[in-house]
Short mmCIF file of C-alpha atoms in Angstrom, two decimals:
data_model
loop_
_atom_site.label_atom_id
_atom_site.label_comp_id
_atom_site.label_asym_id
_atom_site.label_seq_id
_atom_site.Cartn_x
_atom_site.Cartn_y
_atom_site.Cartn_z
CA MET A 1 110.60 191.85 159.19
CA ARG A 2 113.51 189.34 158.20
CA ALA A 3 112.81 187.47 160.66
CA LEU A 4 108.35 187.09 159.54
CA ARG A 5 109.91 187.41 155.59
CA ARG A 6 111.80 184.13 156.28
CA ILE A 7 108.94 182.59 157.95
CA ALA A 8 106.44 184.15 154.85
CA GLY A 9 109.16 181.98 152.55
CA VAL A 10 109.04 178.85 154.89
CA VAL A 11 105.90 178.38 154.60
CA ILE A 12 105.08 179.07 150.53
CA LEU A 13 108.15 177.07 149.73
CA GLY A 14 107.06 174.31 152.75
CA GLY A 15 103.29 175.51 150.16
CA LEU A 16 104.61 174.38 146.46
CA LEU A 17 106.86 170.98 147.75
CA LEU A 18 103.40 169.94 149.50
CA SER A 19 101.59 170.63 146.37
CA LEU A 20 105.02 167.95 144.31
CA ALA A 21 104.97 165.43 145.92
CA PHE A 22 100.35 165.91 146.15
CA LEU A 23 101.45 165.18 141.93
CA LEU A 24 103.77 163.21 141.94
CA TRP A 25 101.63 160.84 144.50
CA ALA A 26 98.15 160.88 141.72
CA ALA A 27 101.56 160.78 138.85
CA LEU A 28 102.54 158.32 140.08
CA ARG A 29 98.65 156.15 141.83
CA GLY A 30 98.19 156.50 138.10
CA ARG A 31 94.50 157.57 139.02
CA PRO A 32 93.60 161.72 137.79
CA GLN A 33 90.24 161.45 139.39
CA ASP A 34 92.38 162.99 142.16
CA LEU A 35 93.65 165.90 140.32
CA PRO A 36 91.54 169.31 139.86
CA TRP A 37 92.78 169.69 136.26
CA THR A 38 91.68 166.21 134.30
CA PRO A 39 87.74 165.70 132.87
CA LEU A 40 85.91 164.67 134.51
CA ASP A 41 84.77 160.87 133.91
CA LEU A 42 81.62 159.24 134.76
CA GLY A 43 82.77 155.81 135.11
CA ALA A 44 85.17 156.61 136.74
CA PRO A 45 86.32 155.72 140.36
CA VAL A 46 85.50 159.09 142.57
CA GLY A 47 88.53 160.58 143.27
CA LEU A 48 89.64 163.97 145.34
CA PHE A 49 88.39 166.48 143.04
CA THR A 50 85.25 164.26 141.96
CA GLY A 51 83.06 166.32 144.17
CA ARG A 52 83.82 169.83 143.16
CA LYS A 53 84.01 168.92 139.02
CA LEU A 54 80.08 167.04 140.01
CA THR A 55 79.01 170.26 141.04
CA ALA A 56 80.81 172.49 138.18
CA LEU A 57 78.30 171.29 135.86
CA THR A 58 75.89 173.59 136.88
CA GLU A 59 78.21 176.08 135.11
CA ASP A 60 78.42 174.06 131.63
CA ALA A 61 74.97 172.50 130.90
CA PRO A 62 76.39 170.73 127.46
CA ALA A 63 79.67 169.60 128.72
CA CYS A 64 76.70 168.04 131.66
CA GLY A 65 74.77 165.80 129.29
CA ALA A 66 78.23 164.75 127.09
CA LEU A 67 80.04 162.76 130.07
CA LEU A 68 75.87 161.40 130.42
CA ASP A 69 76.19 159.97 127.20
CA LYS A 70 79.98 159.46 127.47
CA ALA A 71 78.46 156.75 130.39
CA GLY A 72 75.34 154.86 128.37
CA VAL A 73 73.04 156.90 130.69
CA ARG A 74 69.67 156.45 128.62
CA TYR A 75 68.16 160.34 129.38
CA THR A 76 66.03 162.88 128.21
CA ALA A 77 66.08 166.44 127.83
CA LEU A 78 63.94 168.20 129.50
CA PRO A 79 62.28 171.12 128.26
CA PRO A 80 62.88 174.98 129.93
CA ARG A 81 60.57 175.61 132.65
CA SER A 82 59.79 178.84 135.40
CA ASP A 83 57.16 179.24 137.93
CA GLY A 84 58.22 182.39 138.89
CA ALA A 85 61.24 184.22 139.69
CA GLN A 86 63.26 181.78 142.33
CA CYS A 87 61.69 178.86 140.65
CA GLY A 88 62.21 176.26 136.92
CA TYR A 89 64.78 174.43 135.56
CA ASP A 90 67.03 175.15 131.60
CA ASN A 91 69.14 171.91 132.68
CA ALA A 92 67.33 169.29 133.27
CA VAL A 93 66.59 165.88 132.64
CA ARG A 94 64.26 162.82 133.53
CA PHE A 95 66.22 158.72 133.48
CA THR A 96 64.51 156.10 130.99
CA ALA A 97 65.40 153.29 131.24
CA GLY A 98 67.48 151.19 128.91
CA GLY A 99 70.92 152.16 128.42
CA ALA A 100 74.86 150.81 129.34
CA ARG A 101 74.22 151.98 133.25
CA ARG A 102 71.13 151.34 134.76
CA ILE A 103 70.46 154.22 136.89
CA ALA A 104 67.82 151.98 139.39
CA LEU A 105 65.15 154.65 140.43
CA ALA A 106 61.82 154.03 141.51
CA PRO A 107 59.57 156.32 140.79
CA ALA A 108 61.35 155.71 137.67
CA GLY A 109 61.63 158.10 135.62
CA LEU A 110 63.08 161.22 137.87
CA GLY A 111 63.12 164.35 136.19
CA THR A 112 65.78 166.35 138.18
CA SER A 113 68.97 168.85 137.27
CA CYS A 114 71.77 167.43 135.20
CA PRO A 115 74.25 167.73 137.53
CA VAL A 116 72.72 166.04 140.30
CA ALA A 117 71.85 162.91 137.38
CA ALA A 118 75.80 162.83 136.82
CA ALA A 119 76.19 162.52 140.60
CA LEU A 120 73.37 160.43 141.33
CA ALA A 121 74.51 158.14 138.77
CA VAL A 122 78.38 158.04 140.32
CA TRP A 123 76.81 157.78 143.81
CA GLU A 124 75.43 154.58 142.53
CA TRP A 125 77.81 153.06 140.40
CA ASN A 126 81.05 153.93 143.38
CA ILE A 127 79.28 153.57 146.51
CA VAL A 128 75.24 152.19 146.34
CA GLN A 129 75.83 149.02 144.87
CA PRO A 130 79.15 147.87 146.98
CA GLN A 131 77.62 149.01 150.15
CA ALA A 132 74.84 147.29 149.63
CA GLU A 133 76.84 144.36 148.09
CA ALA A 134 78.71 144.59 151.16
CA ILE A 135 77.75 144.95 153.91
CA LEU A 136 73.87 143.44 153.41
CA GLY A 137 74.86 141.33 150.87
CA SER A 138 72.10 141.63 147.84
CA ARG A 139 72.55 144.49 144.75
CA VAL A 140 70.35 147.38 145.17
CA VAL A 141 67.27 146.74 142.33
CA ALA A 142 66.21 150.59 142.56
CA ILE A 143 67.01 153.62 144.86
CA ARG A 144 63.01 154.46 146.06
CA HIS A 145 63.40 159.40 146.98
CA PHE A 146 60.07 161.38 147.80
CA GLY A 147 60.99 163.21 144.13
CA SER A 148 63.33 166.46 143.28
CA TYR A 149 61.46 169.25 141.85
CA SER A 150 59.43 171.59 144.22
CA CYS A 151 58.95 174.97 143.85
CA ARG A 152 59.40 176.29 147.56
CA ARG A 153 61.58 177.64 149.85
CA LEU A 154 64.03 175.19 152.61
CA TYR A 155 60.46 173.56 155.18
CA GLY A 156 58.19 175.34 152.58
CA ARG A 157 58.78 178.19 155.01
CA ASP A 158 56.75 181.65 153.75
CA GLN A 159 59.40 183.39 154.32
CA GLY A 160 63.31 182.95 153.60
CA ASN A 161 66.43 180.82 151.35
CA TRP A 162 64.64 179.38 148.38
CA SER A 163 65.36 175.86 148.91
CA GLU A 164 67.61 173.43 145.38
CA HIS A 165 64.40 172.10 145.34
CA ALA A 166 62.69 175.24 144.10
CA ARG A 167 65.91 174.47 140.73
CA ALA A 168 65.17 170.95 140.10
CA ASN A 169 68.72 171.06 141.88
CA ALA A 170 68.14 167.81 144.78
CA VAL A 171 67.08 165.17 145.03
CA ASP A 172 65.20 163.69 148.73
CA ILE A 173 65.97 159.60 148.74
CA ALA A 174 63.29 157.84 150.96
CA GLY A 175 65.48 154.47 150.58
CA PHE A 176 66.82 151.05 148.84
CA GLN A 177 64.53 147.76 147.10
CA LEU A 178 67.69 145.13 147.14
CA ALA A 179 67.03 142.09 144.82
CA ASP A 180 66.44 140.14 148.15
CA GLY A 181 63.33 141.49 148.80
CA ARG A 182 65.05 142.78 152.10
CA SER A 183 63.30 147.00 152.26
CA ILE A 184 65.71 149.92 153.28
CA SER A 185 63.91 152.91 154.78
CA VAL A 186 65.98 155.97 156.09
CA VAL A 187 63.13 156.63 158.54
CA LYS A 188 63.38 153.21 160.19
CA ASP A 189 66.58 151.53 159.81
CA TRP A 190 68.25 154.52 160.57
CA ASN A 191 68.88 154.27 164.09
CA GLY A 192 71.30 151.44 165.49
CA ASP A 193 74.13 148.86 164.51
CA ALA A 194 72.26 147.15 162.56
CA PRO A 195 73.77 146.23 159.06
CA ALA A 196 71.10 147.60 157.64
CA ALA A 197 71.74 151.75 159.59
CA ARG A 198 76.09 150.79 158.77
CA PHE A 199 74.49 151.07 155.05
CA LEU A 200 72.75 154.09 155.12
CA HIS A 201 75.63 155.75 156.58
CA ALA A 202 77.63 154.74 153.97
CA VAL A 203 75.80 155.80 151.25
CA ARG A 204 75.16 159.01 153.17
CA ASP A 205 78.60 159.65 154.14
CA GLY A 206 79.61 158.48 150.50
CA ALA A 207 77.41 161.25 148.94
CA CYS A 208 78.93 163.27 150.72
CA ASP A 209 81.84 162.94 148.09
CA LEU A 210 79.82 163.72 145.76
CA PHE A 211 76.73 166.42 146.61
CA ALA A 212 77.67 170.14 148.01
CA THR A 213 75.21 169.18 150.53
CA THR A 214 74.04 165.65 151.97
CA LEU A 215 71.84 166.21 154.89
CA SER A 216 70.27 163.31 156.65
CA PRO A 217 68.18 161.90 160.45
CA ASP A 218 71.90 163.18 161.80
CA TYR A 219 71.46 166.97 161.29
CA ASN A 220 68.01 167.37 162.18
CA ALA A 221 63.86 166.84 162.11
CA ALA A 222 63.11 167.83 159.09
CA HIS A 223 65.42 164.75 158.43
CA ARG A 224 64.12 162.05 159.30
CA ASP A 225 63.02 160.39 156.67
CA HIS A 226 65.82 161.00 154.02
CA LEU A 227 68.62 162.08 152.53
CA HIS A 228 69.01 165.52 150.89
CA LEU A 229 71.49 164.96 147.99
CA ASP A 230 71.94 168.63 145.86
CA GLN A 231 74.02 170.30 143.82
CA ALA A 232 73.92 173.86 145.70
CA ALA A 233 76.52 176.33 143.99
CA HIS A 234 79.13 176.77 146.75
CA GLY A 235 80.66 173.06 146.19
CA ALA A 236 81.93 173.95 143.39
CA ARG A 237 84.25 176.81 145.69
CA GLY A 238 84.98 174.20 148.04
CA TRP A 239 81.99 174.78 150.71
CA ARG A 240 80.82 171.28 150.96
CA ALA A 241 77.83 170.71 153.63
CA CYS A 242 78.30 166.66 154.54
CA ARG A 243 75.50 165.66 158.36
#
């Protein structure tokens, strides 16, 4: 019994020392976004806890809107919608033109839950544009999507769990239009080692740090033509899916 107590003490002490070392590391680097309790700033670089903070916005609609405002994102709050017990939304926004920082989505005027909108903004600014310039040598002028809200179950089945799309809490990304005229498509460019494929994998990997669920063609055939990005509530509790 004493041996077990000693082992438990060592484990607890080790955990405390590790936590203190982590706090010191984050403080010395001057990166508050790496700490779990600091406020989220959509304009700051991505930190270790940015993804969980973004997902936590699913339970704080006023904070989400305030963050979009602070970041200079132009949007319109959508009125609540109810399409039965399982479908609808009460915290959705629609991107509008203008603002200090543009969200380049096509078709324009995407309506989605505020937490998804906030994560899309961080994704574009910190992942999509830097990776496009680094790998493809051109900026993205449009992120092409298949939409967000859809009152349906997973994979359009008649039974089973409801999709995050049923709450406008997901968006499907189909491809990207570059400033130099090139078009990058998930369905055509995902496989291989060409720059377009490397770019698509890089933005998928970056999305995994920001969204609760990120699914790509690597997951299954149903996602062969898009990246599914959602902010399911499980992400705030630490469980995240990245495929």
